[in-house]
Amino acid sequence: MADLQMVQEQIAESWIAVESFRLLVLRTAWLIDKHKDYNKVRKDIAAIKVAMPKVYHDVATKAAHLHGALGVSNEMPFMHMVTSSLVMGIADGPTEVHKVTLAKQILRDYAPENDLFPSYHIPRLRAEAEKRFAKELAEIRDHYAGRRSPAAAEQE
Ligand SMILES: Cc1cc2nc3c(=O)[nH]c(=O)nc-3n(C[C@H](O)[C@H](O)[C@H](O)COP(=O)(O)OP(=O)(O)OC[C@H]3O[C@@H](n4cnc5c(N)ncnc54)[C@H](O)[C@@H]3O)c2cc1C
């Protein structure tokens, strides 16, 4: 089975999901130690509470499936893990509530733009960059205006 690419894909996806989740937990633990104030890490904690049941569910489901009939029997732990993942999405408050907490905390760092377009609208950024680097752009234009293309030089 390890030689089958669709099995390999499930192994790769599971590894990435678990390791990404572990990093999120470690980063949040580091922030808790750093700030010593849970209010400053509410966003990160909510994100973990959203991510955990999904990683648990997805990896356990893949494991059950890859084990075939044995995987869905009570001789393996996977079916219990899948139902446990559903419990984890409710026991400390529903996933939806944690998502709302997360989104509200993220949005606290942003303010609406009073302009018609957002501040990161590309035409505006380009106009600002052209104004800021006007001298350099003029130098580059002058430089290339005075040069022949390699093809034209070869023909002469
Ligand atoms: C195994 C287990 C252990 C528990 N341990 C504890 C404990 O130690 N201490 C404790 O205080 N409580 C505990 N609980 C209770 C748990 O916190 C609640 O069950 C949970 O908060 C959901 O509340 P509820 O059951 O009333 O469902 P509801 O609040 O009615 O939610 C039902 C569903 O409605 C939807 N929903 C709810 N709110 C929103 C929203 N704002 N936006 C969108 N959709 C929403 C979600 O799909 C949700 O799953 C435990 C529960 C379980 C199952």
mmCIF file with all atom_site columns, C-alpha atoms and ligand atoms in Angstrom:
data_model
loop_
_atom_site.group_PDB
_atom_site.id
_atom_site.type_symbol
_atom_site.label_atom_id
_atom_site.label_alt_id
_atom_site.label_comp_id
_atom_site.label_asym_id
_atom_site.label_entity_id
_atom_site.label_seq_id
_atom_site.pdbx_PDB_ins_code
_atom_site.Cartn_x
_atom_site.Cartn_y
_atom_site.Cartn_z
_atom_site.occupancy
_atom_site.B_iso_or_equiv
_atom_site.pdbx_formal_charge
_atom_site.auth_seq_id
_atom_site.auth_comp_id
_atom_site.auth_asym_id
_atom_site.auth_atom_id
_atom_site.pdbx_PDB_model_num
ATOM   1   C CA  . MET A 1 1   ? 0.000   0.000  0.000   1.00 0.00 ? 1   MET A CA  1
ATOM   2   C CA  . ALA A 1 2   ? 2.900   2.349  0.774   1.00 0.00 ? 2   ALA A CA  1
ATOM   3   C CA  . ASP A 1 3   ? 3.809   2.277  -2.934  1.00 0.00 ? 3   ASP A CA  1
ATOM   4   C CA  . LEU A 1 4   ? 0.374   3.562  -4.045  1.00 0.00 ? 4   LEU A CA  1
ATOM   5   C CA  . GLN A 1 5   ? 0.355   7.279  -4.775  1.00 0.00 ? 5   GLN A CA  1
ATOM   6   C CA  . MET A 1 6   ? -3.145  7.947  -3.383  1.00 0.00 ? 6   MET A CA  1
ATOM   7   C CA  . VAL A 1 7   ? -2.073  6.278  -0.152  1.00 0.00 ? 7   VAL A CA  1
ATOM   8   C CA  . GLN A 1 8   ? 1.101   8.366  -0.142  1.00 0.00 ? 8   GLN A CA  1
ATOM   9   C CA  . GLU A 1 9   ? -1.028  11.488 -0.618  1.00 0.00 ? 9   GLU A CA  1
ATOM   10  C CA  . GLN A 1 10  ? -3.055  10.631 2.488   1.00 0.00 ? 10  GLN A CA  1
ATOM   11  C CA  . ILE A 1 11  ? 0.114   9.977  4.496   1.00 0.00 ? 11  ILE A CA  1
ATOM   12  C CA  . ALA A 1 12  ? 1.588   13.321 3.339   1.00 0.00 ? 12  ALA A CA  1
ATOM   13  C CA  . GLU A 1 13  ? -1.626  15.272 4.041   1.00 0.00 ? 13  GLU A CA  1
ATOM   14  C CA  . SER A 1 14  ? -1.964  13.734 7.500   1.00 0.00 ? 14  SER A CA  1
ATOM   15  C CA  . TRP A 1 15  ? 1.642   14.495 8.408   1.00 0.00 ? 15  TRP A CA  1
ATOM   16  C CA  . ILE A 1 16  ? 1.292   18.121 7.278   1.00 0.00 ? 16  ILE A CA  1
ATOM   17  C CA  . ALA A 1 17  ? -1.985  18.526 9.203   1.00 0.00 ? 17  ALA A CA  1
ATOM   18  C CA  . VAL A 1 18  ? -0.568  17.102 12.452  1.00 0.00 ? 18  VAL A CA  1
ATOM   19  C CA  . GLU A 1 19  ? 2.762   18.937 12.266  1.00 0.00 ? 19  GLU A CA  1
ATOM   20  C CA  . SER A 1 20  ? 1.102   22.276 11.342  1.00 0.00 ? 20  SER A CA  1
ATOM   21  C CA  . PHE A 1 21  ? -1.238  21.833 14.280  1.00 0.00 ? 21  PHE A CA  1
ATOM   22  C CA  . ARG A 1 22  ? 1.661   21.074 16.633  1.00 0.00 ? 22  ARG A CA  1
ATOM   23  C CA  . LEU A 1 23  ? 3.419   24.241 15.488  1.00 0.00 ? 23  LEU A CA  1
ATOM   24  C CA  . LEU A 1 24  ? 0.258   26.282 16.122  1.00 0.00 ? 24  LEU A CA  1
ATOM   25  C CA  . VAL A 1 25  ? 0.092   24.853 19.653  1.00 0.00 ? 25  VAL A CA  1
ATOM   26  C CA  . LEU A 1 26  ? 3.800   25.514 20.298  1.00 0.00 ? 26  LEU A CA  1
ATOM   27  C CA  . ARG A 1 27  ? 3.524   29.066 18.966  1.00 0.00 ? 27  ARG A CA  1
ATOM   28  C CA  . THR A 1 28  ? 0.499   29.721 21.199  1.00 0.00 ? 28  THR A CA  1
ATOM   29  C CA  . ALA A 1 29  ? 2.300   28.267 24.250  1.00 0.00 ? 29  ALA A CA  1
ATOM   30  C CA  . TRP A 1 30  ? 5.236   30.568 23.464  1.00 0.00 ? 30  TRP A CA  1
ATOM   31  C CA  . LEU A 1 31  ? 2.879   33.576 23.263  1.00 0.00 ? 31  LEU A CA  1
ATOM   32  C CA  . ILE A 1 32  ? 1.257   32.628 26.582  1.00 0.00 ? 32  ILE A CA  1
ATOM   33  C CA  . ASP A 1 33  ? 4.707   32.488 28.229  1.00 0.00 ? 33  ASP A CA  1
ATOM   34  C CA  . LYS A 1 34  ? 5.676   35.772 26.599  1.00 0.00 ? 34  LYS A CA  1
ATOM   35  C CA  . HIS A 1 35  ? 2.591   37.841 27.428  1.00 0.00 ? 35  HIS A CA  1
ATOM   36  C CA  . LYS A 1 36  ? 1.508   36.107 30.650  1.00 0.00 ? 36  LYS A CA  1
ATOM   37  C CA  . ASP A 1 37  ? -1.954  37.403 29.773  1.00 0.00 ? 37  ASP A CA  1
ATOM   38  C CA  . TYR A 1 38  ? -4.541  35.060 28.239  1.00 0.00 ? 38  TYR A CA  1
ATOM   39  C CA  . ASN A 1 39  ? -6.540  37.984 26.819  1.00 0.00 ? 39  ASN A CA  1
ATOM   40  C CA  . LYS A 1 40  ? -3.626  38.670 24.456  1.00 0.00 ? 40  LYS A CA  1
ATOM   41  C CA  . VAL A 1 41  ? -3.745  35.106 23.119  1.00 0.00 ? 41  VAL A CA  1
ATOM   42  C CA  . ARG A 1 42  ? -7.503  34.606 22.855  1.00 0.00 ? 42  ARG A CA  1
ATOM   43  C CA  . LYS A 1 43  ? -7.227  34.612 19.082  1.00 0.00 ? 43  LYS A CA  1
ATOM   44  C CA  . ASP A 1 44  ? -4.543  31.917 19.044  1.00 0.00 ? 44  ASP A CA  1
ATOM   45  C CA  . ILE A 1 45  ? -6.332  29.747 21.591  1.00 0.00 ? 45  ILE A CA  1
ATOM   46  C CA  . ALA A 1 46  ? -9.596  30.020 19.625  1.00 0.00 ? 46  ALA A CA  1
ATOM   47  C CA  . ALA A 1 47  ? -7.721  29.009 16.460  1.00 0.00 ? 47  ALA A CA  1
ATOM   48  C CA  . ILE A 1 48  ? -6.429  25.870 18.194  1.00 0.00 ? 48  ILE A CA  1
ATOM   49  C CA  . LYS A 1 49  ? -9.942  25.022 19.381  1.00 0.00 ? 49  LYS A CA  1
ATOM   50  C CA  . VAL A 1 50  ? -11.160 25.284 15.782  1.00 0.00 ? 50  VAL A CA  1
ATOM   51  C CA  . ALA A 1 51  ? -8.244  23.403 14.245  1.00 0.00 ? 51  ALA A CA  1
ATOM   52  C CA  . MET A 1 52  ? -7.960  20.512 16.676  1.00 0.00 ? 52  MET A CA  1
ATOM   53  C CA  . PRO A 1 53  ? -11.294 18.683 16.030  1.00 0.00 ? 53  PRO A CA  1
ATOM   54  C CA  . LYS A 1 54  ? -10.756 19.005 12.271  1.00 0.00 ? 54  LYS A CA  1
ATOM   55  C CA  . VAL A 1 55  ? -7.199  17.612 12.295  1.00 0.00 ? 55  VAL A CA  1
ATOM   56  C CA  . TYR A 1 56  ? -8.315  14.826 14.668  1.00 0.00 ? 56  TYR A CA  1
ATOM   57  C CA  . HIS A 1 57  ? -11.327 14.014 12.465  1.00 0.00 ? 57  HIS A CA  1
ATOM   58  C CA  . ASP A 1 58  ? -9.503  14.145 9.139   1.00 0.00 ? 58  ASP A CA  1
ATOM   59  C CA  . VAL A 1 59  ? -6.473  12.085 10.193  1.00 0.00 ? 59  VAL A CA  1
ATOM   60  C CA  . ALA A 1 60  ? -8.567  9.472  12.049  1.00 0.00 ? 60  ALA A CA  1
ATOM   61  C CA  . THR A 1 61  ? -10.923 9.176  9.059   1.00 0.00 ? 61  THR A CA  1
ATOM   62  C CA  . LYS A 1 62  ? -8.011  8.632  6.672   1.00 0.00 ? 62  LYS A CA  1
ATOM   63  C CA  . ALA A 1 63  ? -6.476  6.053  9.015   1.00 0.00 ? 63  ALA A CA  1
ATOM   64  C CA  . ALA A 1 64  ? -9.803  4.191  9.316   1.00 0.00 ? 64  ALA A CA  1
ATOM   65  C CA  . HIS A 1 65  ? -10.273 4.203  5.562   1.00 0.00 ? 65  HIS A CA  1
ATOM   66  C CA  . LEU A 1 66  ? -6.741  2.979  4.822   1.00 0.00 ? 66  LEU A CA  1
ATOM   67  C CA  . HIS A 1 67  ? -7.261  0.038  7.191   1.00 0.00 ? 67  HIS A CA  1
ATOM   68  C CA  . GLY A 1 68  ? -10.341 -1.086 5.216   1.00 0.00 ? 68  GLY A CA  1
ATOM   69  C CA  . ALA A 1 69  ? -12.886 -3.285 7.028   1.00 0.00 ? 69  ALA A CA  1
ATOM   70  C CA  . LEU A 1 70  ? -10.539 -3.671 9.989   1.00 0.00 ? 70  LEU A CA  1
ATOM   71  C CA  . GLY A 1 71  ? -10.367 0.126  10.262  1.00 0.00 ? 71  GLY A CA  1
ATOM   72  C CA  . VAL A 1 72  ? -14.119 0.482  10.741  1.00 0.00 ? 72  VAL A CA  1
ATOM   73  C CA  . SER A 1 73  ? -14.371 -2.394 13.223  1.00 0.00 ? 73  SER A CA  1
ATOM   74  C CA  . ASN A 1 74  ? -14.158 -2.080 17.002  1.00 0.00 ? 74  ASN A CA  1
ATOM   75  C CA  . GLU A 1 75  ? -10.806 -3.886 16.883  1.00 0.00 ? 75  GLU A CA  1
ATOM   76  C CA  . MET A 1 76  ? -9.172  -0.598 15.861  1.00 0.00 ? 76  MET A CA  1
ATOM   77  C CA  . PRO A 1 77  ? -9.412  2.796  17.652  1.00 0.00 ? 77  PRO A CA  1
ATOM   78  C CA  . PHE A 1 78  ? -10.273 4.881  14.591  1.00 0.00 ? 78  PHE A CA  1
ATOM   79  C CA  . MET A 1 79  ? -14.085 4.931  14.755  1.00 0.00 ? 79  MET A CA  1
ATOM   80  C CA  . HIS A 1 80  ? -13.876 5.976  18.390  1.00 0.00 ? 80  HIS A CA  1
ATOM   81  C CA  . MET A 1 81  ? -11.412 8.703  17.346  1.00 0.00 ? 81  MET A CA  1
ATOM   82  C CA  . VAL A 1 82  ? -13.765 9.982  14.632  1.00 0.00 ? 82  VAL A CA  1
ATOM   83  C CA  . THR A 1 83  ? -16.692 10.277 17.058  1.00 0.00 ? 83  THR A CA  1
ATOM   84  C CA  . SER A 1 84  ? -14.360 11.771 19.698  1.00 0.00 ? 84  SER A CA  1
ATOM   85  C CA  . SER A 1 85  ? -13.371 14.450 17.207  1.00 0.00 ? 85  SER A CA  1
ATOM   86  C CA  . LEU A 1 86  ? -17.053 15.439 16.959  1.00 0.00 ? 86  LEU A CA  1
ATOM   87  C CA  . VAL A 1 87  ? -17.207 15.678 20.762  1.00 0.00 ? 87  VAL A CA  1
ATOM   88  C CA  . MET A 1 88  ? -14.085 17.880 20.737  1.00 0.00 ? 88  MET A CA  1
ATOM   89  C CA  . GLY A 1 89  ? -15.906 20.241 18.374  1.00 0.00 ? 89  GLY A CA  1
ATOM   90  C CA  . ILE A 1 90  ? -18.623 20.762 21.013  1.00 0.00 ? 90  ILE A CA  1
ATOM   91  C CA  . ALA A 1 91  ? -17.269 20.042 24.514  1.00 0.00 ? 91  ALA A CA  1
ATOM   92  C CA  . ASP A 1 92  ? -15.472 23.354 25.033  1.00 0.00 ? 92  ASP A CA  1
ATOM   93  C CA  . GLY A 1 93  ? -18.053 25.301 23.027  1.00 0.00 ? 93  GLY A CA  1
ATOM   94  C CA  . PRO A 1 94  ? -19.082 24.730 19.401  1.00 0.00 ? 94  PRO A CA  1
ATOM   95  C CA  . THR A 1 95  ? -16.497 25.277 16.660  1.00 0.00 ? 95  THR A CA  1
ATOM   96  C CA  . GLU A 1 96  ? -18.688 28.052 15.227  1.00 0.00 ? 96  GLU A CA  1
ATOM   97  C CA  . VAL A 1 97  ? -18.353 30.077 18.436  1.00 0.00 ? 97  VAL A CA  1
ATOM   98  C CA  . HIS A 1 98  ? -14.544 29.774 18.396  1.00 0.00 ? 98  HIS A CA  1
ATOM   99  C CA  . LYS A 1 99  ? -14.490 30.831 14.741  1.00 0.00 ? 99  LYS A CA  1
ATOM   100 C CA  . VAL A 1 100 ? -16.493 33.946 15.577  1.00 0.00 ? 100 VAL A CA  1
ATOM   101 C CA  . THR A 1 101 ? -14.088 34.722 18.459  1.00 0.00 ? 101 THR A CA  1
ATOM   102 C CA  . LEU A 1 102 ? -11.123 34.256 16.134  1.00 0.00 ? 102 LEU A CA  1
ATOM   103 C CA  . ALA A 1 103 ? -12.569 36.432 13.357  1.00 0.00 ? 103 ALA A CA  1
ATOM   104 C CA  . LYS A 1 104 ? -13.521 39.222 15.795  1.00 0.00 ? 104 LYS A CA  1
ATOM   105 C CA  . GLN A 1 105 ? -10.038 39.192 17.337  1.00 0.00 ? 105 GLN A CA  1
ATOM   106 C CA  . ILE A 1 106 ? -8.377  39.318 13.905  1.00 0.00 ? 106 ILE A CA  1
ATOM   107 C CA  . LEU A 1 107 ? -10.642 42.140 12.729  1.00 0.00 ? 107 LEU A CA  1
ATOM   108 C CA  . ARG A 1 108 ? -9.741  44.242 15.782  1.00 0.00 ? 108 ARG A CA  1
ATOM   109 C CA  . ASP A 1 109 ? -6.389  44.954 14.105  1.00 0.00 ? 109 ASP A CA  1
ATOM   110 C CA  . TYR A 1 110 ? -8.041  46.450 11.016  1.00 0.00 ? 110 TYR A CA  1
ATOM   111 C CA  . ALA A 1 111 ? -10.003 49.637 10.390  1.00 0.00 ? 111 ALA A CA  1
ATOM   112 C CA  . PRO A 1 112 ? -12.235 50.391 7.413   1.00 0.00 ? 112 PRO A CA  1
ATOM   113 C CA  . GLU A 1 113 ? -10.755 52.512 4.629   1.00 0.00 ? 113 GLU A CA  1
ATOM   114 C CA  . ASN A 1 114 ? -12.559 55.801 4.010   1.00 0.00 ? 114 ASN A CA  1
ATOM   115 C CA  . ASP A 1 115 ? -11.637 55.668 0.330   1.00 0.00 ? 115 ASP A CA  1
ATOM   116 C CA  . LEU A 1 116 ? -13.685 53.874 -2.364  1.00 0.00 ? 116 LEU A CA  1
ATOM   117 C CA  . PHE A 1 117 ? -10.982 51.197 -2.722  1.00 0.00 ? 117 PHE A CA  1
ATOM   118 C CA  . PRO A 1 118 ? -8.908  49.426 -0.042  1.00 0.00 ? 118 PRO A CA  1
ATOM   119 C CA  . SER A 1 119 ? -5.438  50.774 0.816   1.00 0.00 ? 119 SER A CA  1
ATOM   120 C CA  . TYR A 1 120 ? -3.844  47.725 -0.848  1.00 0.00 ? 120 TYR A CA  1
ATOM   121 C CA  . HIS A 1 121 ? -5.632  48.298 -4.193  1.00 0.00 ? 121 HIS A CA  1
ATOM   122 C CA  . ILE A 1 122 ? -2.881  47.652 -6.758  1.00 0.00 ? 122 ILE A CA  1
ATOM   123 C CA  . PRO A 1 123 ? -3.404  50.761 -8.972  1.00 0.00 ? 123 PRO A CA  1
ATOM   124 C CA  . ARG A 1 124 ? -3.051  52.976 -5.907  1.00 0.00 ? 124 ARG A CA  1
ATOM   125 C CA  . LEU A 1 125 ? 0.075   51.138 -4.717  1.00 0.00 ? 125 LEU A CA  1
ATOM   126 C CA  . ARG A 1 126 ? 1.568   51.401 -8.221  1.00 0.00 ? 126 ARG A CA  1
ATOM   127 C CA  . ALA A 1 127 ? 0.860   55.151 -8.418  1.00 0.00 ? 127 ALA A CA  1
ATOM   128 C CA  . GLU A 1 128 ? 2.466   55.668 -4.993  1.00 0.00 ? 128 GLU A CA  1
ATOM   129 C CA  . ALA A 1 129 ? 5.520   53.598 -6.020  1.00 0.00 ? 129 ALA A CA  1
ATOM   130 C CA  . GLU A 1 130 ? 5.878   55.493 -9.326  1.00 0.00 ? 130 GLU A CA  1
ATOM   131 C CA  . LYS A 1 131 ? 5.780   58.796 -7.431  1.00 0.00 ? 131 LYS A CA  1
ATOM   132 C CA  . ARG A 1 132 ? 8.276   57.587 -4.811  1.00 0.00 ? 132 ARG A CA  1
ATOM   133 C CA  . PHE A 1 133 ? 10.746  56.162 -7.346  1.00 0.00 ? 133 PHE A CA  1
ATOM   134 C CA  . ALA A 1 134 ? 10.154  58.758 -10.111 1.00 0.00 ? 134 ALA A CA  1
ATOM   135 C CA  . LYS A 1 135 ? 13.864  59.674 -10.307 1.00 0.00 ? 135 LYS A CA  1
ATOM   136 C CA  . GLU A 1 136 ? 15.040  56.044 -10.541 1.00 0.00 ? 136 GLU A CA  1
ATOM   137 C CA  . LEU A 1 137 ? 12.357  55.179 -13.111 1.00 0.00 ? 137 LEU A CA  1
ATOM   138 C CA  . ALA A 1 138 ? 13.351  58.173 -15.264 1.00 0.00 ? 138 ALA A CA  1
ATOM   139 C CA  . GLU A 1 139 ? 17.001  57.030 -15.132 1.00 0.00 ? 139 GLU A CA  1
ATOM   140 C CA  . ILE A 1 140 ? 16.062  53.525 -16.218 1.00 0.00 ? 140 ILE A CA  1
ATOM   141 C CA  . ARG A 1 141 ? 13.900  54.849 -19.082 1.00 0.00 ? 141 ARG A CA  1
ATOM   142 C CA  . ASP A 1 142 ? 16.734  57.135 -20.260 1.00 0.00 ? 142 ASP A CA  1
ATOM   143 C CA  . HIS A 1 143 ? 19.218  54.281 -20.038 1.00 0.00 ? 143 HIS A CA  1
ATOM   144 C CA  . TYR A 1 144 ? 17.160  51.959 -22.237 1.00 0.00 ? 144 TYR A CA  1
ATOM   145 C CA  . ALA A 1 145 ? 16.053  54.692 -24.672 1.00 0.00 ? 145 ALA A CA  1
ATOM   146 C CA  . GLY A 1 146 ? 19.704  55.252 -25.646 1.00 0.00 ? 146 GLY A CA  1
ATOM   147 C CA  . ARG A 1 147 ? 20.488  51.578 -26.201 1.00 0.00 ? 147 ARG A CA  1
ATOM   148 C CA  . ARG A 1 148 ? 20.003  49.494 -29.316 1.00 0.00 ? 148 ARG A CA  1
ATOM   149 C CA  . SER A 1 149 ? 18.499  46.034 -28.967 1.00 0.00 ? 149 SER A CA  1
ATOM   150 C CA  . PRO A 1 150 ? 21.019  43.149 -29.389 1.00 0.00 ? 150 PRO A CA  1
ATOM   151 C CA  . ALA A 1 151 ? 19.172  42.051 -32.573 1.00 0.00 ? 151 ALA A CA  1
ATOM   152 C CA  . ALA A 1 152 ? 19.475  45.547 -34.148 1.00 0.00 ? 152 ALA A CA  1
ATOM   153 C CA  . ALA A 1 153 ? 23.202  45.725 -33.234 1.00 0.00 ? 153 ALA A CA  1
ATOM   154 C CA  . GLU A 1 154 ? 23.817  42.327 -34.900 1.00 0.00 ? 154 GLU A CA  1
ATOM   155 C CA  . GLN A 1 155 ? 22.149  43.399 -38.147 1.00 0.00 ? 155 GLN A CA  1
ATOM   156 C CA  . GLU A 1 156 ? 24.350  46.488 -38.473 1.00 0.00 ? 156 GLU A CA  1
HETATM 157 C C1  . LIG B 2 .   ? -18.187 15.559 26.519  1.00 0.00 ? 1   LIG B C1  1
HETATM 158 C C2  . LIG B 2 .   ? -18.595 16.942 26.946  1.00 0.00 ? 1   LIG B C2  1
HETATM 159 C C3  . LIG B 2 .   ? -17.941 17.551 27.992  1.00 0.00 ? 1   LIG B C3  1
HETATM 160 C C4  . LIG B 2 .   ? -18.323 18.813 28.407  1.00 0.00 ? 1   LIG B C4  1
HETATM 161 N N1  . LIG B 2 .   ? -17.675 19.370 29.463  1.00 0.00 ? 1   LIG B N1  1
HETATM 162 C C5  . LIG B 2 .   ? -18.052 20.578 29.915  1.00 0.00 ? 1   LIG B C5  1
HETATM 163 C C6  . LIG B 2 .   ? -17.399 21.178 31.026  1.00 0.00 ? 1   LIG B C6  1
HETATM 164 O O1  . LIG B 2 .   ? -16.450 20.609 31.575  1.00 0.00 ? 1   LIG B O1  1
HETATM 165 N N2  . LIG B 2 .   ? -17.808 22.381 31.455  1.00 0.00 ? 1   LIG B N2  1
HETATM 166 C C7  . LIG B 2 .   ? -18.844 23.030 30.846  1.00 0.00 ? 1   LIG B C7  1
HETATM 167 O O2  . LIG B 2 .   ? -19.182 24.129 31.273  1.00 0.00 ? 1   LIG B O2  1
HETATM 168 N N3  . LIG B 2 .   ? -19.487 22.493 29.794  1.00 0.00 ? 1   LIG B N3  1
HETATM 169 C C8  . LIG B 2 .   ? -19.125 21.297 29.303  1.00 0.00 ? 1   LIG B C8  1
HETATM 170 N N4  . LIG B 2 .   ? -19.774 20.735 28.234  1.00 0.00 ? 1   LIG B N4  1
HETATM 171 C C9  . LIG B 2 .   ? -20.890 21.463 27.615  1.00 0.00 ? 1   LIG B C9  1
HETATM 172 C C10 . LIG B 2 .   ? -20.453 22.149 26.335  1.00 0.00 ? 1   LIG B C10 1
HETATM 173 O O3  . LIG B 2 .   ? -19.668 23.285 26.609  1.00 0.00 ? 1   LIG B O3  1
HETATM 174 C C11 . LIG B 2 .   ? -21.722 22.497 25.516  1.00 0.00 ? 1   LIG B C11 1
HETATM 175 O O4  . LIG B 2 .   ? -22.326 21.270 25.135  1.00 0.00 ? 1   LIG B O4  1
HETATM 176 C C12 . LIG B 2 .   ? -21.367 23.330 24.314  1.00 0.00 ? 1   LIG B C12 1
HETATM 177 O O5  . LIG B 2 .   ? -20.955 24.635 24.695  1.00 0.00 ? 1   LIG B O5  1
HETATM 178 C C13 . LIG B 2 .   ? -22.503 23.416 23.323  1.00 0.00 ? 1   LIG B C13 1
HETATM 179 O O6  . LIG B 2 .   ? -23.649 23.872 23.996  1.00 0.00 ? 1   LIG B O6  1
HETATM 180 P P1  . LIG B 2 .   ? -25.026 23.097 23.737  1.00 0.00 ? 1   LIG B P1  1
HETATM 181 O O7  . LIG B 2 .   ? -24.841 21.645 23.974  1.00 0.00 ? 1   LIG B O7  1
HETATM 182 O O8  . LIG B 2 .   ? -26.097 23.800 24.518  1.00 0.00 ? 1   LIG B O8  1
HETATM 183 O O9  . LIG B 2 .   ? -25.306 23.265 22.196  1.00 0.00 ? 1   LIG B O9  1
HETATM 184 P P2  . LIG B 2 .   ? -25.725 24.600 21.464  1.00 0.00 ? 1   LIG B P2  1
HETATM 185 O O10 . LIG B 2 .   ? -25.100 25.812 22.063  1.00 0.00 ? 1   LIG B O10 1
HETATM 186 O O11 . LIG B 2 .   ? -27.214 24.580 21.304  1.00 0.00 ? 1   LIG B O11 1
HETATM 187 O O12 . LIG B 2 .   ? -25.045 24.366 20.045  1.00 0.00 ? 1   LIG B O12 1
HETATM 188 C C14 . LIG B 2 .   ? -25.556 23.367 19.161  1.00 0.00 ? 1   LIG B C14 1
HETATM 189 C C15 . LIG B 2 .   ? -25.041 23.695 17.779  1.00 0.00 ? 1   LIG B C15 1
HETATM 190 O O13 . LIG B 2 .   ? -25.568 24.960 17.374  1.00 0.00 ? 1   LIG B O13 1
HETATM 191 C C16 . LIG B 2 .   ? -24.627 25.634 16.572  1.00 0.00 ? 1   LIG B C16 1
HETATM 192 N N5  . LIG B 2 .   ? -24.255 26.896 17.213  1.00 0.00 ? 1   LIG B N5  1
HETATM 193 C C17 . LIG B 2 .   ? -24.234 27.183 18.524  1.00 0.00 ? 1   LIG B C17 1
HETATM 194 N N6  . LIG B 2 .   ? -23.823 28.462 18.705  1.00 0.00 ? 1   LIG B N6  1
HETATM 195 C C18 . LIG B 2 .   ? -23.576 28.970 17.484  1.00 0.00 ? 1   LIG B C18 1
HETATM 196 C C19 . LIG B 2 .   ? -23.129 30.238 17.002  1.00 0.00 ? 1   LIG B C19 1
HETATM 197 N N7  . LIG B 2 .   ? -22.838 31.247 17.854  1.00 0.00 ? 1   LIG B N7  1
HETATM 198 N N8  . LIG B 2 .   ? -22.992 30.402 15.664  1.00 0.00 ? 1   LIG B N8  1
HETATM 199 C C20 . LIG B 2 .   ? -23.289 29.408 14.820  1.00 0.00 ? 1   LIG B C20 1
HETATM 200 N N9  . LIG B 2 .   ? -23.725 28.194 15.201  1.00 0.00 ? 1   LIG B N9  1
HETATM 201 C C21 . LIG B 2 .   ? -23.853 27.973 16.514  1.00 0.00 ? 1   LIG B C21 1
HETATM 202 C C22 . LIG B 2 .   ? -23.410 24.705 16.455  1.00 0.00 ? 1   LIG B C22 1
HETATM 203 O O14 . LIG B 2 .   ? -23.510 23.912 15.289  1.00 0.00 ? 1   LIG B O14 1
HETATM 204 C C23 . LIG B 2 .   ? -23.532 23.864 17.670  1.00 0.00 ? 1   LIG B C23 1
HETATM 205 O O15 . LIG B 2 .   ? -22.838 22.641 17.579  1.00 0.00 ? 1   LIG B O15 1
HETATM 206 C C24 . LIG B 2 .   ? -19.398 19.471 27.779  1.00 0.00 ? 1   LIG B C24 1
HETATM 207 C C25 . LIG B 2 .   ? -20.036 18.869 26.682  1.00 0.00 ? 1   LIG B C25 1
HETATM 208 C C26 . LIG B 2 .   ? -19.651 17.615 26.272  1.00 0.00 ? 1   LIG B C26 1
HETATM 209 C C27 . LIG B 2 .   ? -20.349 16.992 25.078  1.00 0.00 ? 1   LIG B C27 1
#
